[in-house]
Coordinates of C-alpha atoms and ligand atoms in Angstrom, one line a residue:
X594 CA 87.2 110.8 82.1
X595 CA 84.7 108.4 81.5
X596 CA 83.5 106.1 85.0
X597 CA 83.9 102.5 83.8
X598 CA 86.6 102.2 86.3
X599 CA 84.6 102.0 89.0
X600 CA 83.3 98.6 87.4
X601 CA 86.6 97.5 86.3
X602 CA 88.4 94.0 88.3
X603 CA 91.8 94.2 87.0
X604 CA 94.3 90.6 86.4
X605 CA 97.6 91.4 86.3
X606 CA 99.7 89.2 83.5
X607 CA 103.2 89.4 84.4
X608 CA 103.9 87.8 80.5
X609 CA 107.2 86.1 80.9
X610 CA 105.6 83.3 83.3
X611 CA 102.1 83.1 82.3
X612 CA 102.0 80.5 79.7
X613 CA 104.7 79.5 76.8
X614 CA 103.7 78.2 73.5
X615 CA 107.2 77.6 71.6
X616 CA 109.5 75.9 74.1
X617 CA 111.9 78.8 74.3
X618 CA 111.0 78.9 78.3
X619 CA 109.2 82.0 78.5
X620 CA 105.8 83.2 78.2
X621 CA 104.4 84.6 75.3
X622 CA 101.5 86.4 73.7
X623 CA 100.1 83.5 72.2
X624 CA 99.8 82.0 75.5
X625 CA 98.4 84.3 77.0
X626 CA 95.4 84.2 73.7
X627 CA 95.4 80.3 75.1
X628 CA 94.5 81.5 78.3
X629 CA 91.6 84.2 77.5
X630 CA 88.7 81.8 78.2
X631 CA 90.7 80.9 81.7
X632 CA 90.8 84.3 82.4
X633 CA 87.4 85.9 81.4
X634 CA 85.6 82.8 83.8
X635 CA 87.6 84.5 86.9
X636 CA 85.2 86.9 86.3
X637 CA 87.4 89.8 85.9
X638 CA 87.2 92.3 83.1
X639 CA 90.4 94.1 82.8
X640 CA 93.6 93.1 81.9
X641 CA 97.0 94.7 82.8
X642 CA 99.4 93.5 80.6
X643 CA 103.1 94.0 82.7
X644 CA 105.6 95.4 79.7
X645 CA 105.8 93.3 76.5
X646 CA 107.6 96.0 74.6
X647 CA 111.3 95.5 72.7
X648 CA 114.3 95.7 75.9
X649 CA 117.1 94.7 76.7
X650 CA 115.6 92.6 79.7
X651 CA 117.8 94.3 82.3
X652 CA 115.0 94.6 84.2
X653 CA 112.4 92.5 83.3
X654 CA 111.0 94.6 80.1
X655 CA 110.7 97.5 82.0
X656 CA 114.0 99.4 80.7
X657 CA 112.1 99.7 76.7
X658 CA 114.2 100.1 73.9
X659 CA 111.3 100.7 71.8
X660 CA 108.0 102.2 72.8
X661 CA 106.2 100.8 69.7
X662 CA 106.9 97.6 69.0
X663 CA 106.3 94.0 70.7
X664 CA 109.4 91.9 72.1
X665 CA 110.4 89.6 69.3
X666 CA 110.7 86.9 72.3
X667 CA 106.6 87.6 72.8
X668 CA 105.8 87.6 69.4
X669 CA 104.3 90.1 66.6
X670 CA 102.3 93.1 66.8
X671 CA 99.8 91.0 64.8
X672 CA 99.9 88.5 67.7
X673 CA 99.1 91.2 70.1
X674 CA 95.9 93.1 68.0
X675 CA 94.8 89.6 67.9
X676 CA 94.8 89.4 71.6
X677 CA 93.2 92.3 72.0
X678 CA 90.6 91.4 69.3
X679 CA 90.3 88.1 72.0
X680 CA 90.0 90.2 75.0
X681 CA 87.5 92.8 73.4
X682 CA 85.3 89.8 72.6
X683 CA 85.3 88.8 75.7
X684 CA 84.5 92.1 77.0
X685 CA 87.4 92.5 78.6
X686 CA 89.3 95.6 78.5
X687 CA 93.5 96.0 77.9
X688 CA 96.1 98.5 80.3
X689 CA 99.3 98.4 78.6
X690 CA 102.2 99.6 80.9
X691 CA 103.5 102.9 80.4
X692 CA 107.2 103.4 81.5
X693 CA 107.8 106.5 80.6
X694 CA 110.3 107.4 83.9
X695 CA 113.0 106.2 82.1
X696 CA 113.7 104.1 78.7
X697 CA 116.4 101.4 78.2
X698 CA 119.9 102.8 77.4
X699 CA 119.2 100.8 74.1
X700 CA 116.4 103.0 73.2
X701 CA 117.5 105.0 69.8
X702 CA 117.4 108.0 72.0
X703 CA 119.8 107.7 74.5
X704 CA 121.8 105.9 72.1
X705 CA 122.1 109.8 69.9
X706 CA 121.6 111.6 73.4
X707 CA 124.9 109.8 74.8
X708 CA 127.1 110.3 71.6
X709 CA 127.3 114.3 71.8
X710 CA 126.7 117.3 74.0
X711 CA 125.0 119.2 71.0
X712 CA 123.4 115.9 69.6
X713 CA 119.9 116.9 68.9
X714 CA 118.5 114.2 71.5
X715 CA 121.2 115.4 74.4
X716 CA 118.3 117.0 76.1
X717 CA 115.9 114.1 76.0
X718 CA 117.9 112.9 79.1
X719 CA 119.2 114.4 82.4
X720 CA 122.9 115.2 81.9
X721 CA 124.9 116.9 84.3
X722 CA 128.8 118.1 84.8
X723 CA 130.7 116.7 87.8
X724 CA 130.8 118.9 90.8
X725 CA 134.4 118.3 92.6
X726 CA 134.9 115.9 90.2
X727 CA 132.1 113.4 91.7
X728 CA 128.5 112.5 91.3
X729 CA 126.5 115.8 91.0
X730 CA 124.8 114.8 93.8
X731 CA 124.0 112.5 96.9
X732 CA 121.2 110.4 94.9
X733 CA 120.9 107.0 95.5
X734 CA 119.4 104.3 92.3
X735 CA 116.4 102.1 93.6
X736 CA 118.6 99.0 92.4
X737 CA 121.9 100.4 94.3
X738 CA 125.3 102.1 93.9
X739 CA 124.5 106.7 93.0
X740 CA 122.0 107.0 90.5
X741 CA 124.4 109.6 88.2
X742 CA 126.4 107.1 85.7
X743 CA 129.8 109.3 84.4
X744 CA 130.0 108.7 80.5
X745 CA 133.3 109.3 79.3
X746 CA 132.6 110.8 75.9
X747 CA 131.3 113.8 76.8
X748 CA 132.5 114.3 80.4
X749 CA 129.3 114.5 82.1
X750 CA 127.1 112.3 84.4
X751 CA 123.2 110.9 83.5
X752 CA 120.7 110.4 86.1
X753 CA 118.9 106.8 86.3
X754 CA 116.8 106.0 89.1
X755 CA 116.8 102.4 88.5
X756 CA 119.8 100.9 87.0
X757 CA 121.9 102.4 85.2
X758 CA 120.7 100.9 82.1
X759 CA 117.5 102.7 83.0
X760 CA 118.4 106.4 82.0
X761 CA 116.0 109.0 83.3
X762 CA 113.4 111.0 80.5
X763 CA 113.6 114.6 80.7
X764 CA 110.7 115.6 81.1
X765 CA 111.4 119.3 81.4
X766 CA 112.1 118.5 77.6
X767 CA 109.0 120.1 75.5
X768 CA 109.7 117.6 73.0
X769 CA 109.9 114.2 75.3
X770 CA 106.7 115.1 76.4
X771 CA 105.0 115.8 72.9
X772 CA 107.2 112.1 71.5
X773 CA 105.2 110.1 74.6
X774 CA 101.9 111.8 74.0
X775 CA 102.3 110.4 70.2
X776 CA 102.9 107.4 71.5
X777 CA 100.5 106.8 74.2
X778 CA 98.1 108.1 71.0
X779 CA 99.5 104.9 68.7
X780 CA 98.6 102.4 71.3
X781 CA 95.0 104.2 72.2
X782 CA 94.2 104.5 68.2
X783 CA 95.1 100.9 68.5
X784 CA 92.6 100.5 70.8
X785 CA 93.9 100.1 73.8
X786 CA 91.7 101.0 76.6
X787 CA 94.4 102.3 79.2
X788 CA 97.5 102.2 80.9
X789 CA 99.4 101.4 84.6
X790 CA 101.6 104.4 84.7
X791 CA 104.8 103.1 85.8
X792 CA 106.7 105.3 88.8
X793 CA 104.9 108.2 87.0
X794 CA 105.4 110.6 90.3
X795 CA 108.8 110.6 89.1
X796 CA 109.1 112.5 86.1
X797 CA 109.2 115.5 87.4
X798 CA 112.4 115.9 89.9
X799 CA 112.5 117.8 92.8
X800 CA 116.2 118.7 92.8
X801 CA 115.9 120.4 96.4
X802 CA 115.8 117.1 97.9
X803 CA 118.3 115.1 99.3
X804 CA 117.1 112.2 98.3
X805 CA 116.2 110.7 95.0
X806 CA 112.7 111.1 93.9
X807 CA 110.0 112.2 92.2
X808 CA 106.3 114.9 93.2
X809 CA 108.2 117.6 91.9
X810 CA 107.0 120.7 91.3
X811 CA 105.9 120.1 87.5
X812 CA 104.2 117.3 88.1
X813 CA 100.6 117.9 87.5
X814 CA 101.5 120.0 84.9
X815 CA 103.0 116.9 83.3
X816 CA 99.8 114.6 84.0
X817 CA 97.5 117.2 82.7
X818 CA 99.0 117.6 79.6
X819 CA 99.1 114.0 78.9
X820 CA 95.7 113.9 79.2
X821 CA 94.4 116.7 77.1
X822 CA 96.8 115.4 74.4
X823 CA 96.3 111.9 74.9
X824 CA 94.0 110.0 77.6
X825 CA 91.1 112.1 77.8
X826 CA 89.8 112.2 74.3
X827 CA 90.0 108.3 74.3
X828 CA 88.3 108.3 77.6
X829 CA 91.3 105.7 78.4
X830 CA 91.9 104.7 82.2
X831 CA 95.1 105.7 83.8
X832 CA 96.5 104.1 87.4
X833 CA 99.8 105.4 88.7
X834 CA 102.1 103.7 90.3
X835 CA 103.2 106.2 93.0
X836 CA 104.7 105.0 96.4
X837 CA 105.3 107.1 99.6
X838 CA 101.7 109.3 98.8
X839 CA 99.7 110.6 101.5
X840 CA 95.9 110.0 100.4
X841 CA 95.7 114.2 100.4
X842 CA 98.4 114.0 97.7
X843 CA 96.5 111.2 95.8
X844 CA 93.4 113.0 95.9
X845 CA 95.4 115.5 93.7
X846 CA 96.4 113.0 91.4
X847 CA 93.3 111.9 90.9
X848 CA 90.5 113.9 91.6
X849 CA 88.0 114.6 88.2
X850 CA 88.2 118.0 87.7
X851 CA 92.2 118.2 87.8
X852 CA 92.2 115.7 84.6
X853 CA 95.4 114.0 85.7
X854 CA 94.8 110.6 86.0
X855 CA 92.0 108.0 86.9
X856 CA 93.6 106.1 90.3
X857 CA 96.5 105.8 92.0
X858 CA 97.7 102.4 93.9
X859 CA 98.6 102.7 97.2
X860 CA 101.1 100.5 99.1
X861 CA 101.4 101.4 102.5
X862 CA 100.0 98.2 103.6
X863 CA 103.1 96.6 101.7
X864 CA 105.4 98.1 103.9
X865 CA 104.5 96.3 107.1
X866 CA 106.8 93.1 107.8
X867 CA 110.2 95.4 106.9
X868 CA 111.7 97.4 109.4
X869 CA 111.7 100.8 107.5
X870 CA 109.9 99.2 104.8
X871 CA 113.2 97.8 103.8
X872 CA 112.5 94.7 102.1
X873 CA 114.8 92.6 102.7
X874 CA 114.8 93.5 106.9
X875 CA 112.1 91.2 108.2
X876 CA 109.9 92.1 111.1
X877 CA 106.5 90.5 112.5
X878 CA 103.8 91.4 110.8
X879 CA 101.0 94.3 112.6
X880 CA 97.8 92.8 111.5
X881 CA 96.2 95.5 113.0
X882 CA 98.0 98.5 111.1
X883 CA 97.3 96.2 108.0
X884 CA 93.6 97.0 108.6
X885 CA 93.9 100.4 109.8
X886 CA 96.3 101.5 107.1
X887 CA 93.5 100.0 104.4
X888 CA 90.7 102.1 106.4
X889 CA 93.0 105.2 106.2
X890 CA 92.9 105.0 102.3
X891 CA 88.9 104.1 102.6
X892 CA 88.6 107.1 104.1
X893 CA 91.0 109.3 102.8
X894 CA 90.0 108.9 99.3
X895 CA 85.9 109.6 99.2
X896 CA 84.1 111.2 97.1
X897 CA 85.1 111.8 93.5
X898 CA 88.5 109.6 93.6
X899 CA 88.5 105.8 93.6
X900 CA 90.7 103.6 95.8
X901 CA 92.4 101.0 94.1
X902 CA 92.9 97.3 96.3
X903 CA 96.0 95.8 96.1
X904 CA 98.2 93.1 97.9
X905 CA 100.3 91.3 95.1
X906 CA 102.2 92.1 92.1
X907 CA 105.2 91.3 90.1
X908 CA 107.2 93.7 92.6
X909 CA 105.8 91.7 95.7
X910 CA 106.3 88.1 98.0
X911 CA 103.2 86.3 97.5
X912 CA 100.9 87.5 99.8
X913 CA 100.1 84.3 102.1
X914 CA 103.5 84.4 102.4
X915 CA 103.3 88.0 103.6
X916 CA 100.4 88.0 105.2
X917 CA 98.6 84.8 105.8
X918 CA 99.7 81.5 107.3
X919 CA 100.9 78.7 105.9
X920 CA 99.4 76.2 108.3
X921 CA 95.9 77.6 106.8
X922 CA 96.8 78.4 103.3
X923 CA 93.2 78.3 102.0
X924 CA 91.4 80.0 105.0
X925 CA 94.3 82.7 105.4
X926 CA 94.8 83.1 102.1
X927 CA 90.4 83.2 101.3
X928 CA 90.1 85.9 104.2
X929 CA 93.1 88.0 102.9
X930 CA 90.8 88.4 100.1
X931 CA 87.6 88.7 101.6
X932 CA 89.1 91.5 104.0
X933 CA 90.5 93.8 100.7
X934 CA 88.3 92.8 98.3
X935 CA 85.4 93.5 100.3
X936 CA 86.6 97.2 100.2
X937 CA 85.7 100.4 98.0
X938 CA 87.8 100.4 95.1
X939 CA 89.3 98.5 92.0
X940 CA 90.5 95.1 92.6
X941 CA 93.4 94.2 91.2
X942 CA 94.9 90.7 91.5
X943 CA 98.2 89.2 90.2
X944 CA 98.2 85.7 88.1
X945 CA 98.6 83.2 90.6
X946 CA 97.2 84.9 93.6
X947 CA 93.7 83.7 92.3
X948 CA 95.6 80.4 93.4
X949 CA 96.3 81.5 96.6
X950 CA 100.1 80.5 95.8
X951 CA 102.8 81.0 98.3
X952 CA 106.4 82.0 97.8
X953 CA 108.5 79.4 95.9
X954 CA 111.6 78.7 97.7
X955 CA 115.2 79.8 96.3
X956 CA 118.0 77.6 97.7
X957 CA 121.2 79.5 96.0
X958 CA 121.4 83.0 95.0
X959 CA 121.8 81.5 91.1
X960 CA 118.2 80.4 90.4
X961 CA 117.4 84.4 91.4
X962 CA 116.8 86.1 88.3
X963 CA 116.0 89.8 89.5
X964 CA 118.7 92.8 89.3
X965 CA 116.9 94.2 92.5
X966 CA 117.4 90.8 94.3
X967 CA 121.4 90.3 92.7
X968 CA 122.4 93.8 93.6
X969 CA 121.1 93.5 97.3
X970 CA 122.3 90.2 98.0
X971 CA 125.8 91.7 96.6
X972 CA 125.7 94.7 98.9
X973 CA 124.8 93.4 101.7
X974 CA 127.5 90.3 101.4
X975 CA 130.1 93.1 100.9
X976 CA 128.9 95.0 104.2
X977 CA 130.6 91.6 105.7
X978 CA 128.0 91.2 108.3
X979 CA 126.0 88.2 107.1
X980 CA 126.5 84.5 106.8
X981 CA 125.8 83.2 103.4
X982 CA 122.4 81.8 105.3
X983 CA 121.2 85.0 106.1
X984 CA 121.4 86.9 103.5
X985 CA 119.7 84.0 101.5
X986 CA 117.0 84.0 104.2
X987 CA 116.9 88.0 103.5
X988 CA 116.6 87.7 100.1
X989 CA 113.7 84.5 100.3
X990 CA 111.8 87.1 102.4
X991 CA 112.2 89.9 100.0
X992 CA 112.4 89.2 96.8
X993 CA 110.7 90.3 93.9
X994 CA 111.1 86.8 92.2
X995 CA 109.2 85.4 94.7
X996 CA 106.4 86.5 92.4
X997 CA 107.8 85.9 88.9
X998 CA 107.8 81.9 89.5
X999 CA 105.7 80.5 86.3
X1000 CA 101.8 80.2 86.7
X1001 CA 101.2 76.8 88.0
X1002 CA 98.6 75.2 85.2
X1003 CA 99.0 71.4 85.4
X1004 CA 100.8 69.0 87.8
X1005 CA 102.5 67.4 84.9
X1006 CA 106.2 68.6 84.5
X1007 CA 107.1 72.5 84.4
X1008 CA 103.5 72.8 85.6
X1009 CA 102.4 72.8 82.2
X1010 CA 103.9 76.4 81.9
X1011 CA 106.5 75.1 79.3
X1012 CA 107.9 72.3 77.6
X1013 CA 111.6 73.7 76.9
X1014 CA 113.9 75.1 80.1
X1015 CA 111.8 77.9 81.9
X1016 CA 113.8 81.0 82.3
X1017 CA 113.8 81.1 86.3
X1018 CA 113.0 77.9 88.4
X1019 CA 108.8 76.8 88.5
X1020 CA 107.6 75.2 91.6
X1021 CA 104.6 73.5 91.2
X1022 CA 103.2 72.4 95.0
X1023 CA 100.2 69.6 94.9
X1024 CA 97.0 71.6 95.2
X1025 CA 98.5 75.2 93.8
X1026 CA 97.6 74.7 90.3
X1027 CA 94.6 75.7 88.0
X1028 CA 94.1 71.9 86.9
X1029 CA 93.5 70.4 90.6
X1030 CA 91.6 73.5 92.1
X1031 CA 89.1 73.8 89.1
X1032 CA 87.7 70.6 90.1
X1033 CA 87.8 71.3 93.4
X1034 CA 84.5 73.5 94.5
X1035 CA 86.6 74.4 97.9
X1036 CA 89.8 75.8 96.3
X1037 CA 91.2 79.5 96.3
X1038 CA 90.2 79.8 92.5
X1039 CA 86.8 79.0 93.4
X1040 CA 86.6 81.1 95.7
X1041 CA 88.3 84.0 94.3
X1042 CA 85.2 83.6 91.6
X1043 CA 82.5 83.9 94.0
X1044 CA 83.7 86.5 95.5
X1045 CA 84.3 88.7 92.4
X1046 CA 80.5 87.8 90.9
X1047 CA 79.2 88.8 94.2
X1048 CA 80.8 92.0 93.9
X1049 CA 79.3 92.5 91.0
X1050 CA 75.6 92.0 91.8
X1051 CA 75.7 93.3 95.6
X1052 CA 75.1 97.3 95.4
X1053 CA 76.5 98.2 98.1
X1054 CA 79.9 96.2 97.6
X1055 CA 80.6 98.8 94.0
X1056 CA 80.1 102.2 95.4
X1057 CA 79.0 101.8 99.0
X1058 CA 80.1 104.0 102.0
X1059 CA 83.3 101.9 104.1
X1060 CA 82.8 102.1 107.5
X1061 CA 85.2 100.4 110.3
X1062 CA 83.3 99.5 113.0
X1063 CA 86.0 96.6 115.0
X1064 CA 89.7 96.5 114.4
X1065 CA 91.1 94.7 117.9
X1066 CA 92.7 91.5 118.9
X1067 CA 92.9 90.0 115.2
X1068 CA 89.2 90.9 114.5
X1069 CA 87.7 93.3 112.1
X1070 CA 84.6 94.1 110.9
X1071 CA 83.5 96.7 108.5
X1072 CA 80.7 97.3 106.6
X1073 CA 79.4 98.8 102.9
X1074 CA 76.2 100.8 102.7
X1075 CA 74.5 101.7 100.0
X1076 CA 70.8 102.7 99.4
X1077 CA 69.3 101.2 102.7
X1078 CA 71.3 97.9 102.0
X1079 CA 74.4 97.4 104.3
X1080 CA 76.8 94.3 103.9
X1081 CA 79.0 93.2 107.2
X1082 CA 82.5 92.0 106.2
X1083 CA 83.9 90.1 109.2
X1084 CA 87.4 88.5 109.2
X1085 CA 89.1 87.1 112.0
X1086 CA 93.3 87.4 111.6
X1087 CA 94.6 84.9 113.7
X1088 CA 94.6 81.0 113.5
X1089 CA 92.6 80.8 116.6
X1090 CA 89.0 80.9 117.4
X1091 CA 86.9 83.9 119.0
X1092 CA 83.5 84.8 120.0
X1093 CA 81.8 86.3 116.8
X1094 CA 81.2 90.0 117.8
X1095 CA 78.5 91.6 119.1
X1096 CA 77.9 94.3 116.3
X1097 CA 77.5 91.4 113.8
X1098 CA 73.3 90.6 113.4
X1099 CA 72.6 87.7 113.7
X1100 CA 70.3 86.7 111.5
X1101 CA 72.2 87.7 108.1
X1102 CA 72.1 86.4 104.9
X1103 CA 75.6 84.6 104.0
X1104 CA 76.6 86.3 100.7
X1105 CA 80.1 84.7 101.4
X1106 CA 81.7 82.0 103.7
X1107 CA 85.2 80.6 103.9
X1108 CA 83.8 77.9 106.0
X1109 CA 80.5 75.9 105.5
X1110 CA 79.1 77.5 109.1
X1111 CA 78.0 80.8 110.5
X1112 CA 77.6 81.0 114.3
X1113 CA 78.4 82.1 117.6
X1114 CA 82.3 81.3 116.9
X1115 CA 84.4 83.0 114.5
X1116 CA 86.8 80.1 113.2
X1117 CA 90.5 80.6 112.6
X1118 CA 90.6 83.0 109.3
X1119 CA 87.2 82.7 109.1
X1120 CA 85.7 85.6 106.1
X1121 CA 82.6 86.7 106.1
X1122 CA 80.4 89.0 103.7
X1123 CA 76.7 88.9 105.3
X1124 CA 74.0 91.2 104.0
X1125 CA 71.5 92.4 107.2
Ligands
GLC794 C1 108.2 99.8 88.8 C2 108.0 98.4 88.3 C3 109.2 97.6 88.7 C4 110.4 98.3 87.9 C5 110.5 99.8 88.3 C6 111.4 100.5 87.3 O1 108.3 99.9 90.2 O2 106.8 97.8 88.9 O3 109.1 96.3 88.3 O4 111.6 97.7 88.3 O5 109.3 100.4 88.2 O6 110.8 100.6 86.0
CA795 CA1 107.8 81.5 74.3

């Protein structure tokens, strides 16, 4: 595993609202080759490109139908090698996503696997007989209802996580594994430089458990064989997508000498806000678990494993909306970077965030778009115990469409993002859009691009030691050292003033500012990097 991840910044292109070129109302490839110069001057140089592969679109691309191919709706494969060319000339490397949980029910494989018990493809899939004539067992599906769908034909039940148009890979199956080795081959030959590993802690099962889910006991097995076959003799970068890890158990994952994969995301912080981490169940947010649960993974993940930094993607509410305040959208949502960004680890950040945008609103549960957001609201409205207000509120607060607006680029109509009928609703607010805050030297964007060049230059910001030294009454500050050089990072979480702490020296160099001053007062979501 070769290191450059510890030098990669990571933008996230969720394709379907990133930019459309042929008035059909959703983002495409080419747009996204329209877009490469925009996205090279972040100063970023990695992109993860969310699923572009043929599907069905039951859930957004991420039920494939066919591993090898591009969506017709995003255009060719020629279209794609020609924005990788773009990005390779740009020095910017490619993570395709790798959803190899599950496929669509489309996907030739399940199509044979479902018409037979002794088809030749039965086994590629998790099939099971009833037990007392129900559901084989208690398992629930992430987007509702059991997750065992009963198929008439041949009598028995398959499991899907996800919807049931998401049938679940067998991994136990010899030959699934040696078909997505081939495959992950195809796209590294390509040239592809990596992938974001969808749910990948759930292909193997743990069948003990009474609840659905994944860390079973084949796991690393799994991992490791992918990448002797596959990721490791094209040095590519892998970053799982596993929730509900302890950092010991993503030190497993990811430590060198296991060879399973490069980094892991962790989400813990994401839970905060949702009673139980449920979603759409909104609680007040603990700013100071926010920061202690991002020191945790600092600390929990030294030495040979790499954190990665995370607070938006296409699964998520904006994060101002989450997390910062929208009576200081430019100083929360500045200092909500400053505070993770200034960490040990990978940045990754989500097209739009570098905007600082804020949820769109949704007034009626038709301009949703997301089978998550449709099956909750439905649920819930059939438990009978919410007005048709609150279960809209619910769904505003949780929603995964929340991020999937279209990327604001222009304040003409659409937001520049198409000129046909956008497939979900764009909301384009005065001042969130690419055109107004480039020419604006105090905007998000700006500021998101002098953070992420000084980054690059300040030593101790790469590989530095993290060090917590103040976490109390809305204040933090933590520091970076590396070789004799230590950087302060200093936020203040609340929308009121307080005298600038003690540990901080005074006479610093500002390396980065949210506001023009540095003194004895620390201003409402005031950030600070300083170099003593
Ligand atoms: C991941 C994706 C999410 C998708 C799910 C099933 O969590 O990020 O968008 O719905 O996996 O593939
Ligand atoms: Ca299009």
């Amino acid at each position: 595993m070769e290191n450059w991840h510890k030098e990669a910044i990571v933008y996230q292109i969720y394709p379907k609202s990133y930019s459309d070129t042929n008035g059909d109302g959703i983002g495409d490839i080419r747009g996204i080759i329209n877009k490469l110069d925009y996205i090279k001057s972040l100063g970023v140089n990695t992109v993860w490109l969310s699923p572009c592969y043929p599907s069905p679109g039951d859930d957004n691309g991420y039920d494939i139908s066919d591993y090898r191919g591009i969506a017709p709706e995003y255009g060719t494969l020629d279209d794609f090698k020609e924005m990788l060319d773009g990005m390779h000339s740009r020095g910017i490397r490619l993570l395709m996503d790798l959803v190899v949980n599950h496929t669509s029910d489309e996907h030739e494989w399940f199509v044979q696997s479902r018409k037979s018990r002794d088809n030749p493809y039965r086994d590629y899939y998790i099939w099971r007989d009833p037990v007392d004539g129900r559901e084989p067992n208690e398992w629930v599906a992430a987007f509702g209802g059991s997750a065992w769908e009963y198929d008439e034909l041949t009598g028995q039940y398959y499991l899907h996580l996800f919807s049931k148009k998401q049938p679940d890979l067998n991994w136990d199956n010899p030959k699934v594994r040696q078909e997505i080795a081939d495959m992950v081959n195809y796209w590294l030959d390509m040239g592809v430089d990596g992938f974001r590993c969808d749910v990948i802690n759930n292909i193997s099962k743990d069948f003990t458990r009474p609840y659905a889910g994944g860390n079973g006991p084949r796991l690393h097995e799994f991992l490791h064989e992918l990448h002797e076959r596959a990721l490791a003799p094209h040095k590519a970068l892998t970053v799982g997508e596993t929730w509900g890890l302890t950092p010991a158990q993503a030190l497993e994952l990811t430590s060198e000498a296991r060879g399973e994969l490069t980094m892991t995301f962790q989400f813990e912080h994401l839970l905060l806000g949702r009673v139980n981490g449920d979603k759409f169940d909104p609680e007040p947010l603990d700013k100071k678990a926010f920061v202690d649960i991002l020191a945790k993974w600092e600390n929990g993940l030294k030495d040979d494993s790499y954190p990665v930094l995370v607070m938006e993607n296409h699964d998520q509410p904006r994060a101002l909306s989450r997390f910062g305040d929208l009576k200081y959208p430019y100083e929360s949502a500045t200092m909500l970077a400053a505070l993770l960004f200034g960490m040990r680890g990978v940045p990754f950040i989500y097209q739009g965030q570098e905007l600082g945008l804020h949820d769109p609103t949704f007034n009626s549960l038709d301009e949703y778009r997301d089978i998550e957001t449709i099956n909750a609201y439905n649920e819930l409205k059939a438990s009978g115990r919410f007005s048709e207000q609150e279960l809209l509120a619910k769904m505003q607060y949780g929603s995964r469409d929340c991020g999937r607006t279209p990327m604001p680029w222009d304040t003409s109509e659409n937001g520049g993002f198409t000129s046909g009928t956008p497939w979900i609703k764009t909301q384009v607010d005065t001042g969130f859009t690419v055109e107004e805050q480039e020419k604006d030297e105090n905007s998000v964007l700006n500021f998101y691009r002098s953070l992420l060049s000084t980054r690059k230059t300040e030593e101790a910001l790469r590989d530095g030691e993290f060090k917590l030294l103040l976490n109390e009454n809305d204040t933090s500050v933590y520091t970076r050292s590396a070789d004799g050089s230590t950087v302060y990072v200093v936020c203040r979480f609340a929308d009121s003033e307080c005298p600038m702490p003690e540990i901080v020296p005074e006479n610093a160099t500002v390396l980065l500012n949210n506001y023009d001053s540095f003194e004895k007062t620390l201003l409402p979501y005031q950030a600070l990097w300083l170099k003593a």
